[in-house]
Amino acid sequence: MDIAQSNLISSLAALHSVDGLSRDSLIMALPIPVYTTDKSGIITFYNRAAAEFWGREPRIGEEAWCGSWKLYWPDGTPMRHDECPMATSLREGRDVRGLEAIAERPDGTRVAFRPFPVLLRDNSGEVVGAMNMLVDLTEQKRNEESAQHLAAIVESSDDAIVSKTLAGIVRSWNRGAERVFGYTAEEMIGRSITTVIPPERLGEEASIVDKVRKGERLDHYETIRVRKDGVRIHVSLTVSPVKDSTGRIIGASKIARDITERKEKEERIVMLMREVNHRVKNQYAVILSMIRETGNRATDSTEFEQQVRERIMALARSHDLLVHAEWRGATVADLLLAQIKPFGDESSVAISGPLIVLQPNAVQYLGIAFHELATNSAKYGVFSADQGSIAVDWYVGDDGKNFYLTWTESDGPPVRLGRAHGFGKIVLERVTPLSLGAAGTLEQAPKRLVWTLRAPMENIAASLP
C-alpha cells in the first residue's frame, strides 16, 4: 500500500512542471488531502480535501509546515509543527517515509494519518518547495482494532472456533478448539475437519458444505464429534459462510460448543423423572394398602383418619430423605432417626451398625416398619414412660450376602403390640419382609419386645463404604 501511495505522490510531484492553474485545478479535485509549501515551509496551496482533513483553512503564505491545528506523535505526546515529517524533509533535503502522526482538529477530534512528503525541484535540481499527501488512517486503525478485538475474543473463547475451506481443510484453530477436541493448532491446520467427525456422521459434513455454498447459516446444530483421545462428545454447531473481498464464498467458520455436560444432565433428569414416576406409583400402592388395612381394623372414623394421616406422614419422611439424596437412597441411621423423632427422645435409643446406604425401596418399607415400632412404643412402650430403653443394631453377615437388623425394646412398661392382628403386626411380620425378600420375626415377653429382620444385601444396600 505504501508503494502505491509513494507512486501517487511522485506522480503528483511531477505535475510541478505543469502550468500552475492546470496543476492546482487537478489537485483541488482530488479526494486525497494534498498541500504544498515553499522551501522555507510556508504553505502555498492546499486542496479542499486537506481543509476538511484539518478541520480548518490555514492562511496561505503565513502558516508553515502543516495546516493541522495541533500535532501529536503516535504515542500521544505533543509534536511541534517544525518536527513534522514535512519540516524534516525540507530541513534535511530528503523524502521522509514510514512515519505516522495524529492531527487534532479545532473541534477536538483526532485523526491518525501517514504523511508522504516529497521535495519539489526546479530544472536545475534545486529544492524549491515540497508537496505532501496525507493518508487518513482512521478506517485502517478501526479495522485493525476490530481485527485485534475479534482475534482476542476468538483466542480467549471457551468454544471451539474453526475456519476451513469448502474442501474441509482447516485454516484456523483457536485455543477453545484445542480444549474441546484435544488437538493442537499445529496438528489440525492443513488437515481435514473430518478428523473429528465420527465415520457414521461424515454425511453431515457434505450437507453442511452444501448449505454453506448456498450462503446459508446453520444455528445450534446438535451432533456428535470425537476428541483426540477417542471420547465422543455432544456439540452444538453454528456454521457461517466465509467470503472473500468480491463476495465469493470461499469457506466456512464453525463455532462448536461442548454440550456433553448439559446432555448428561438432561438424560439424568429424564431418568430421575422415570424413577420418580415409578416411586410415586409405588407410594400410591402402599398408601392404598394402608388405607385398606387401617379401614379394616379402625373402630371409628376418627381413629381411621388419625392412623392414615400418621402413616402417610411416615412415608413422607422417608420420601424427604430420598429427595434430599436425589433418590440415591438413605442411610439406616438417618431413616431410623427420621421415623422415631416425632414420637420420643432420640437419646433413649441406642443405635449401632455400619454405614449402609439403603435402596429407595428398602427406605420405603423399613421406614414403615420403624414407624409402626415407634408408634407402638409411644402408645404402650418405652416412649410412653420415663423408663426402659430401645436398642437398634444392624450388621452384615460374614459372607457379605445378608443384612441383619434387630429392634429391642426392654425394661419399660409391660410390652404389648396393639391388637393381635393389627396393621403394625402385619407390617412387621408380612409387608416389610415380603417387600424386601426377607424374613421377619416379632417376639414379645413381659417388658421386652424384639423385632428381627434378615434380608439379602442385594435388596437392601445401594452402596457400601
Coordinates of C-alpha atoms in Angstrom, one line a residue:
M1 CA 0.0 0.0 0.0
D2 CA 2.8 2.4 0.8
I3 CA 4.4 1.8 -2.6
A4 CA 1.2 2.7 -4.4
Q5 CA 0.9 5.8 -2.3
S6 CA 4.5 6.8 -2.9
N7 CA 4.0 6.3 -6.6
L8 CA 0.9 8.5 -6.5
I9 CA 2.7 11.4 -4.6
S10 CA 5.6 11.1 -7.0
S11 CA 3.2 11.5 -9.9
L12 CA 1.6 14.5 -8.2
A13 CA 5.1 16.0 -7.7
A14 CA 5.8 15.6 -11.4
L15 CA 2.9 18.0 -12.0
H16 CA 5.1 20.7 -10.6
S17 CA 6.3 21.4 -14.1
V18 CA 2.8 21.7 -15.4
D19 CA 1.1 25.0 -15.8
G20 CA 0.2 26.2 -12.2
L21 CA -3.5 26.8 -12.9
S22 CA -4.0 23.4 -14.5
R23 CA -2.0 21.7 -11.8
D24 CA -3.9 23.4 -9.0
S25 CA -7.3 22.6 -10.6
L26 CA -6.3 18.9 -10.9
I27 CA -5.1 18.6 -7.3
M28 CA -8.0 20.6 -5.9
A29 CA -10.3 17.9 -7.4
L30 CA -8.5 15.0 -5.7
P31 CA -10.3 13.4 -2.8
I32 CA -7.0 12.9 -1.0
P33 CA -5.6 15.7 1.2
V34 CA -2.7 17.4 -0.6
Y35 CA -0.8 20.6 0.1
T36 CA 2.4 22.4 -0.9
T37 CA 4.9 24.6 0.7
D38 CA 7.8 26.7 -0.4
K39 CA 11.4 25.7 0.5
S40 CA 11.1 27.5 3.8
G41 CA 8.0 25.5 4.7
I42 CA 5.4 28.3 4.2
I43 CA 2.1 26.8 2.9
T44 CA 1.5 27.9 -0.7
F45 CA -1.5 25.7 -1.6
Y46 CA -3.9 23.1 -0.3
N47 CA -6.9 21.3 -1.7
R48 CA -10.5 21.1 -0.3
A49 CA -9.8 17.5 1.0
A50 CA -6.9 18.9 3.1
A51 CA -9.0 21.6 4.6
E52 CA -11.7 19.0 5.5
F53 CA -9.0 16.8 7.0
W54 CA -7.6 19.6 9.1
G55 CA -11.0 20.9 10.1
R56 CA -9.8 24.4 9.3
E57 CA -8.4 26.6 6.5
P58 CA -4.8 27.7 7.2
R59 CA -3.6 31.1 6.0
I60 CA -1.7 30.6 2.8
G61 CA 1.6 32.4 2.8
E62 CA 1.6 32.7 6.6
E63 CA 1.4 29.4 8.3
A64 CA 4.2 26.8 8.0
W65 CA 4.8 23.1 7.7
C66 CA 1.3 21.8 8.2
G67 CA -2.2 23.1 8.4
S68 CA -3.2 20.9 11.4
W69 CA -4.4 22.7 14.5
K70 CA -2.3 20.5 16.7
L71 CA 0.0 17.5 16.1
Y72 CA 0.9 14.5 18.2
W73 CA 3.3 11.6 18.0
P74 CA 1.6 8.1 17.7
D75 CA 2.1 7.6 21.5
G76 CA 0.0 10.8 22.1
T77 CA 2.8 13.2 23.1
P78 CA 2.7 16.6 21.5
M79 CA 4.6 17.2 18.3
R80 CA 5.8 20.7 17.3
H81 CA 5.0 21.7 13.7
D82 CA 8.7 22.1 13.0
E83 CA 9.1 18.4 14.0
C84 CA 6.6 17.1 11.5
P85 CA 7.8 14.9 8.5
M86 CA 7.3 17.8 6.1
A87 CA 9.7 20.0 8.1
T88 CA 12.2 17.2 8.4
S89 CA 12.1 16.6 4.6
L90 CA 12.8 20.3 3.8
R91 CA 15.4 20.7 6.6
E92 CA 17.3 17.5 5.7
G93 CA 16.7 17.5 1.9
R94 CA 15.2 14.1 1.7
D95 CA 11.8 12.4 1.4
V96 CA 10.6 11.0 4.7
R97 CA 8.6 7.8 4.7
G98 CA 7.1 5.3 7.2
L99 CA 6.1 7.8 9.9
E100 CA 2.7 8.2 11.5
A101 CA 1.3 11.1 13.3
I102 CA -2.0 12.3 14.9
A103 CA -3.7 15.6 13.9
E104 CA -6.1 17.3 16.2
R105 CA -8.9 19.5 14.7
P106 CA -10.2 22.7 16.3
D107 CA -13.3 20.7 17.5
G108 CA -11.1 18.3 19.4
T109 CA -11.4 15.3 17.2
R110 CA -8.2 13.4 16.4
V111 CA -7.2 11.7 13.2
A112 CA -4.3 9.3 12.8
F113 CA -2.6 9.7 9.5
R114 CA 0.5 8.9 7.5
P115 CA 2.3 11.7 5.6
F116 CA 4.1 11.3 2.2
P117 CA 6.2 14.5 1.8
V118 CA 8.2 14.8 -1.5
L119 CA 10.6 17.5 -2.4
L120 CA 9.9 19.8 -5.4
R121 CA 12.9 20.8 -7.6
D122 CA 13.4 23.1 -10.4
N123 CA 15.0 22.2 -13.7
S124 CA 18.5 22.7 -12.2
G125 CA 17.6 20.3 -9.3
E126 CA 17.4 22.9 -6.7
V127 CA 14.7 22.4 -4.0
V128 CA 12.0 25.0 -4.4
G129 CA 9.4 23.5 -2.0
A130 CA 7.6 20.3 -1.1
M131 CA 4.3 18.5 -1.7
N132 CA 2.7 16.4 1.0
M133 CA -0.1 13.8 0.7
L134 CA -1.9 12.9 3.9
V135 CA -3.4 9.4 4.2
D136 CA -6.2 9.2 6.7
L137 CA -5.7 6.0 8.8
T138 CA -9.0 6.2 10.7
E139 CA -10.6 3.3 8.9
Q140 CA -7.5 1.3 8.8
K141 CA -7.0 1.8 12.6
R142 CA -10.6 0.9 13.2
N143 CA -10.3 -2.2 11.2
E144 CA -7.0 -3.2 12.9
E145 CA -8.6 -2.6 16.3
S146 CA -11.7 -4.6 15.3
A147 CA -9.5 -7.4 14.0
Q148 CA -7.4 -7.4 17.2
H149 CA -10.5 -7.3 19.3
L150 CA -12.1 -10.2 17.3
A151 CA -8.8 -12.1 17.5
A152 CA -8.7 -11.7 21.3
I153 CA -12.3 -12.9 21.5
V154 CA -11.7 -15.9 19.3
E155 CA -8.5 -16.8 21.2
S156 CA -10.0 -16.4 24.7
S157 CA -13.3 -18.2 23.8
D158 CA -14.1 -21.4 25.6
D159 CA -15.9 -22.5 22.4
A160 CA -14.1 -24.1 19.6
I161 CA -13.8 -21.6 16.7
V162 CA -12.5 -23.0 13.5
S163 CA -12.3 -21.8 9.9
K164 CA -12.0 -24.2 6.9
T165 CA -12.1 -24.3 3.2
L166 CA -15.0 -25.6 1.2
A167 CA -13.0 -28.8 0.8
G168 CA -12.9 -29.2 4.6
I169 CA -9.2 -28.2 5.2
V170 CA -8.7 -26.4 8.5
R171 CA -7.3 -22.9 8.2
S172 CA -7.5 -21.7 11.8
W173 CA -7.9 -23.5 15.1
N174 CA -8.3 -21.5 18.4
R175 CA -7.4 -22.5 21.9
G176 CA -11.0 -23.3 22.6
A177 CA -10.8 -25.9 19.8
E178 CA -7.7 -27.3 21.4
R179 CA -9.5 -27.7 24.7
V180 CA -12.7 -29.1 23.2
F181 CA -11.2 -31.6 20.7
G182 CA -7.7 -32.2 22.3
Y183 CA -5.8 -31.5 19.0
T184 CA -3.3 -28.6 18.9
A185 CA -3.5 -26.0 16.2
E186 CA -0.2 -27.4 14.7
E187 CA -1.9 -30.8 14.5
M188 CA -5.1 -29.6 12.8
I189 CA -4.2 -26.7 10.5
G190 CA -3.9 -28.1 7.0
R191 CA -5.7 -31.2 8.0
S192 CA -9.3 -32.3 7.1
I193 CA -12.1 -31.4 9.6
T194 CA -13.3 -34.9 9.2
T195 CA -10.6 -35.9 11.7
V196 CA -13.1 -35.0 14.5
I197 CA -16.2 -36.4 12.8
P198 CA -17.3 -40.0 13.6
P199 CA -17.4 -42.2 10.5
E200 CA -21.1 -42.7 10.6
R201 CA -21.7 -38.9 10.6
L202 CA -19.5 -38.0 7.7
G203 CA -22.6 -37.3 5.6
E204 CA -23.4 -34.4 7.9
E205 CA -20.3 -32.5 6.6
A206 CA -21.4 -32.8 3.0
S207 CA -24.8 -31.5 3.9
I208 CA -23.3 -28.6 5.8
V209 CA -21.0 -27.7 2.9
D210 CA -23.9 -27.7 0.5
K211 CA -25.8 -25.2 2.7
V212 CA -22.7 -23.0 3.1
R213 CA -22.2 -22.9 -0.7
K214 CA -25.7 -21.5 -1.0
G215 CA -24.8 -18.8 1.6
E216 CA -27.0 -20.4 4.3
R217 CA -26.1 -20.3 8.0
L218 CA -26.7 -23.1 10.4
D219 CA -27.6 -22.2 14.0
H220 CA -27.2 -24.5 17.0
Y221 CA -27.0 -27.8 15.1
E222 CA -26.5 -30.6 17.7
T223 CA -24.4 -33.6 16.8
I224 CA -21.6 -35.8 18.0
R225 CA -17.8 -35.3 17.5
V226 CA -14.7 -37.2 18.5
R227 CA -11.9 -36.0 20.7
K228 CA -8.3 -36.9 20.0
D229 CA -8.5 -39.4 22.9
G230 CA -11.4 -41.2 21.2
V231 CA -14.0 -39.9 23.6
R232 CA -17.3 -38.9 21.9
I233 CA -18.8 -35.6 22.9
H234 CA -22.0 -33.7 22.2
V235 CA -21.5 -30.4 20.5
S236 CA -23.7 -27.6 19.3
L237 CA -22.5 -26.2 15.9
T238 CA -23.0 -22.8 14.4
V239 CA -21.7 -22.6 10.8
S240 CA -21.4 -19.4 8.7
P241 CA -20.1 -18.8 5.1
V242 CA -16.8 -17.0 4.7
K243 CA -16.5 -14.7 1.8
D244 CA -13.5 -13.0 0.0
S245 CA -13.4 -9.3 -0.9
T246 CA -15.5 -9.9 -4.0
G247 CA -18.3 -11.6 -2.0
R248 CA -17.4 -15.1 -3.3
I249 CA -17.9 -17.9 -0.7
I250 CA -14.5 -19.5 -0.1
G251 CA -15.0 -21.4 3.1
A252 CA -16.8 -21.6 6.4
S253 CA -16.4 -20.7 10.0
K254 CA -17.6 -23.0 12.7
I255 CA -18.3 -22.5 16.4
A256 CA -18.6 -25.7 18.3
R257 CA -19.8 -25.7 21.9
D258 CA -19.3 -28.7 24.1
I259 CA -22.7 -29.6 25.5
T260 CA -21.8 -33.0 26.8
E261 CA -22.5 -32.0 30.4
R262 CA -25.8 -30.5 29.5
K263 CA -26.9 -33.6 27.6
E264 CA -25.8 -35.8 30.5
K265 CA -27.9 -33.6 32.9
E266 CA -30.9 -33.9 30.6
E267 CA -30.5 -37.6 30.5
R268 CA -30.2 -37.7 34.3
I269 CA -33.4 -35.6 34.6
V270 CA -35.3 -37.9 32.3
M271 CA -34.1 -41.0 34.3
L272 CA -34.9 -39.2 37.5
M273 CA -38.4 -38.4 36.3
R274 CA -38.9 -42.0 35.3
E275 CA -37.7 -43.1 38.7
V276 CA -40.0 -40.6 40.5
N277 CA -42.9 -41.8 38.4
H278 CA -42.1 -45.3 39.4
R279 CA -41.7 -44.4 43.0
V280 CA -44.9 -42.4 43.1
K281 CA -46.8 -45.3 41.7
N282 CA -45.3 -47.5 44.4
Q283 CA -46.3 -44.9 47.0
Y284 CA -49.8 -44.9 45.8
A285 CA -49.9 -48.7 46.1
V286 CA -48.6 -48.6 49.6
I287 CA -51.0 -45.8 50.6
L288 CA -54.0 -47.7 49.2
S289 CA -52.8 -50.8 51.1
M290 CA -52.5 -48.8 54.3
I291 CA -56.0 -47.3 53.9
R292 CA -57.5 -50.7 53.2
E293 CA -55.8 -52.4 56.2
T294 CA -56.4 -49.5 58.5
G295 CA -60.0 -49.3 57.5
N296 CA -60.5 -53.0 58.2
R297 CA -59.2 -52.5 61.7
A298 CA -60.1 -49.0 62.8
T299 CA -63.0 -48.8 65.3
D300 CA -64.3 -45.4 64.1
S301 CA -63.7 -42.7 61.5
T302 CA -61.7 -40.6 63.9
E303 CA -59.2 -43.4 64.6
F304 CA -59.1 -44.3 60.9
E305 CA -58.3 -40.7 59.9
Q306 CA -55.6 -40.3 62.5
Q307 CA -53.9 -43.6 61.7
V308 CA -53.9 -43.0 57.9
R309 CA -52.6 -39.5 58.4
E310 CA -49.7 -40.7 60.6
R311 CA -48.8 -43.5 58.2
I312 CA -48.8 -41.2 55.2
M313 CA -46.6 -38.7 57.2
A314 CA -44.2 -41.6 57.9
L315 CA -44.0 -42.3 54.1
A316 CA -43.4 -38.6 53.5
R317 CA -40.4 -38.6 55.9
S318 CA -38.8 -41.4 54.1
H319 CA -39.6 -39.7 50.8
D320 CA -37.9 -36.5 52.0
L321 CA -34.7 -38.4 52.7
L322 CA -34.8 -39.8 49.1
V323 CA -35.5 -36.4 47.5
H324 CA -32.6 -34.8 49.5
A325 CA -30.3 -37.6 48.2
E326 CA -31.6 -37.3 44.7
W327 CA -33.2 -40.8 45.0
R328 CA -29.8 -42.4 45.6
G329 CA -31.0 -43.8 49.0
A330 CA -30.6 -43.0 52.7
T331 CA -28.6 -44.5 55.5
V332 CA -30.1 -46.8 58.1
A333 CA -29.3 -44.4 60.9
D334 CA -30.8 -41.4 59.1
L335 CA -34.0 -43.3 58.3
L336 CA -34.4 -44.6 61.9
L337 CA -33.9 -41.2 63.5
A338 CA -36.3 -39.5 61.0
Q339 CA -39.0 -42.0 61.9
I340 CA -38.6 -42.0 65.7
K341 CA -38.2 -38.2 66.0
P342 CA -42.0 -37.4 66.2
F343 CA -42.6 -40.0 69.0
G344 CA -39.8 -39.8 71.6
D345 CA -36.4 -38.7 72.8
E346 CA -33.7 -39.8 70.3
S347 CA -31.3 -40.1 73.2
S348 CA -33.3 -43.0 74.6
V349 CA -32.5 -45.1 71.5
A350 CA -29.1 -46.7 71.2
I351 CA -28.1 -47.4 67.6
S352 CA -25.2 -49.2 66.2
G353 CA -24.2 -50.6 62.9
P354 CA -22.0 -50.0 59.8
L355 CA -22.7 -47.2 57.3
I356 CA -25.1 -48.7 54.8
V357 CA -26.9 -46.7 52.2
L358 CA -30.3 -48.2 51.6
Q359 CA -32.0 -48.6 48.2
P360 CA -35.1 -46.5 47.7
N361 CA -37.4 -49.5 48.0
A362 CA -35.7 -50.5 51.3
V363 CA -36.0 -46.9 52.6
Q364 CA -39.7 -47.0 52.0
Y365 CA -40.5 -50.4 53.6
L366 CA -38.0 -50.2 56.5
G367 CA -39.4 -46.7 57.2
I368 CA -42.9 -48.1 57.5
A369 CA -41.6 -50.7 59.9
F370 CA -39.7 -48.2 62.1
H371 CA -42.8 -46.0 62.2
E372 CA -45.0 -48.8 63.4
L373 CA -42.5 -49.8 66.1
A374 CA -42.1 -46.2 67.2
T375 CA -45.9 -45.7 67.2
N376 CA -46.4 -48.8 69.3
S377 CA -43.7 -47.6 71.8
A378 CA -45.3 -44.2 72.1
K379 CA -48.6 -45.9 73.0
Y380 CA -47.5 -48.8 75.1
G381 CA -43.8 -49.0 75.4
V382 CA -40.6 -47.0 76.3
F383 CA -41.7 -43.8 74.6
S384 CA -44.8 -43.7 76.8
A385 CA -42.9 -43.7 80.1
D386 CA -39.6 -42.5 81.5
Q387 CA -38.2 -45.9 81.9
G388 CA -36.7 -48.6 79.7
S389 CA -34.5 -48.4 76.6
I390 CA -34.6 -49.1 72.9
A391 CA -31.6 -50.6 71.1
V392 CA -31.4 -50.9 67.3
D393 CA -28.4 -52.6 65.8
W394 CA -27.6 -54.0 62.4
Y395 CA -24.8 -55.7 60.6
V396 CA -23.8 -57.6 57.5
G397 CA -23.1 -61.3 57.7
D398 CA -19.6 -62.7 57.3
D399 CA -20.4 -63.8 53.7
G400 CA -21.5 -60.3 52.8
K401 CA -24.7 -61.5 51.4
N402 CA -27.2 -60.9 54.2
F403 CA -28.3 -57.9 56.2
Y404 CA -29.5 -58.3 59.8
L405 CA -31.4 -55.8 61.9
T406 CA -32.8 -56.0 65.4
W407 CA -35.1 -53.6 67.3
T408 CA -35.0 -54.4 71.0
E409 CA -37.3 -52.6 73.5
S410 CA -36.8 -53.6 77.2
D411 CA -37.2 -52.6 80.8
G412 CA -40.1 -50.3 80.1
P413 CA -43.9 -50.7 80.7
P414 CA -45.4 -54.1 80.1
V415 CA -45.0 -54.7 76.4
R416 CA -47.8 -55.3 74.0
L417 CA -48.3 -54.7 70.3
G418 CA -51.7 -53.2 69.9
R419 CA -54.3 -55.6 68.6
A420 CA -53.3 -59.2 67.9
H421 CA -54.0 -58.8 64.2
G422 CA -53.4 -55.0 63.9
F423 CA -51.8 -53.3 61.0
G424 CA -48.5 -52.8 62.8
K425 CA -48.1 -56.5 63.3
I426 CA -48.9 -57.2 59.7
V427 CA -46.3 -54.7 58.6
L428 CA -43.6 -56.2 60.8
E429 CA -44.3 -59.8 60.0
R430 CA -45.5 -59.7 56.4
V431 CA -45.5 -56.4 54.5
T432 CA -41.9 -55.2 55.1
P433 CA -40.3 -58.7 55.0
L434 CA -42.1 -59.7 51.8
S435 CA -41.3 -56.4 50.1
L436 CA -37.6 -57.0 50.8
G437 CA -37.4 -60.7 50.1
A438 CA -36.7 -61.1 53.8
A439 CA -37.7 -63.0 56.9
G440 CA -39.1 -61.0 59.9
T441 CA -40.0 -62.2 63.4
L442 CA -41.7 -60.5 66.2
E443 CA -41.2 -61.7 69.8
Q444 CA -43.0 -60.4 72.9
A445 CA -42.3 -61.0 76.5
P446 CA -43.0 -59.1 79.7
K447 CA -41.2 -55.8 79.4
R448 CA -39.5 -56.9 76.2
L449 CA -40.2 -56.7 72.5
V450 CA -37.8 -57.8 69.8
W451 CA -38.3 -57.4 66.0
T452 CA -35.6 -59.0 63.8
L453 CA -35.2 -58.8 60.1
R454 CA -32.9 -60.8 57.8
A455 CA -32.7 -59.7 54.2
P456 CA -30.5 -60.3 51.1
M457 CA -28.0 -57.4 50.8
E458 CA -28.9 -57.1 47.1
N459 CA -32.4 -56.0 48.2
I460 CA -31.1 -53.7 50.9
A461 CA -27.9 -51.8 50.0
A462 CA -27.5 -49.2 47.3
S463 CA -23.8 -49.0 48.2
L464 CA -21.3 -50.0 50.8
P465 CA -18.3 -47.9 52.1

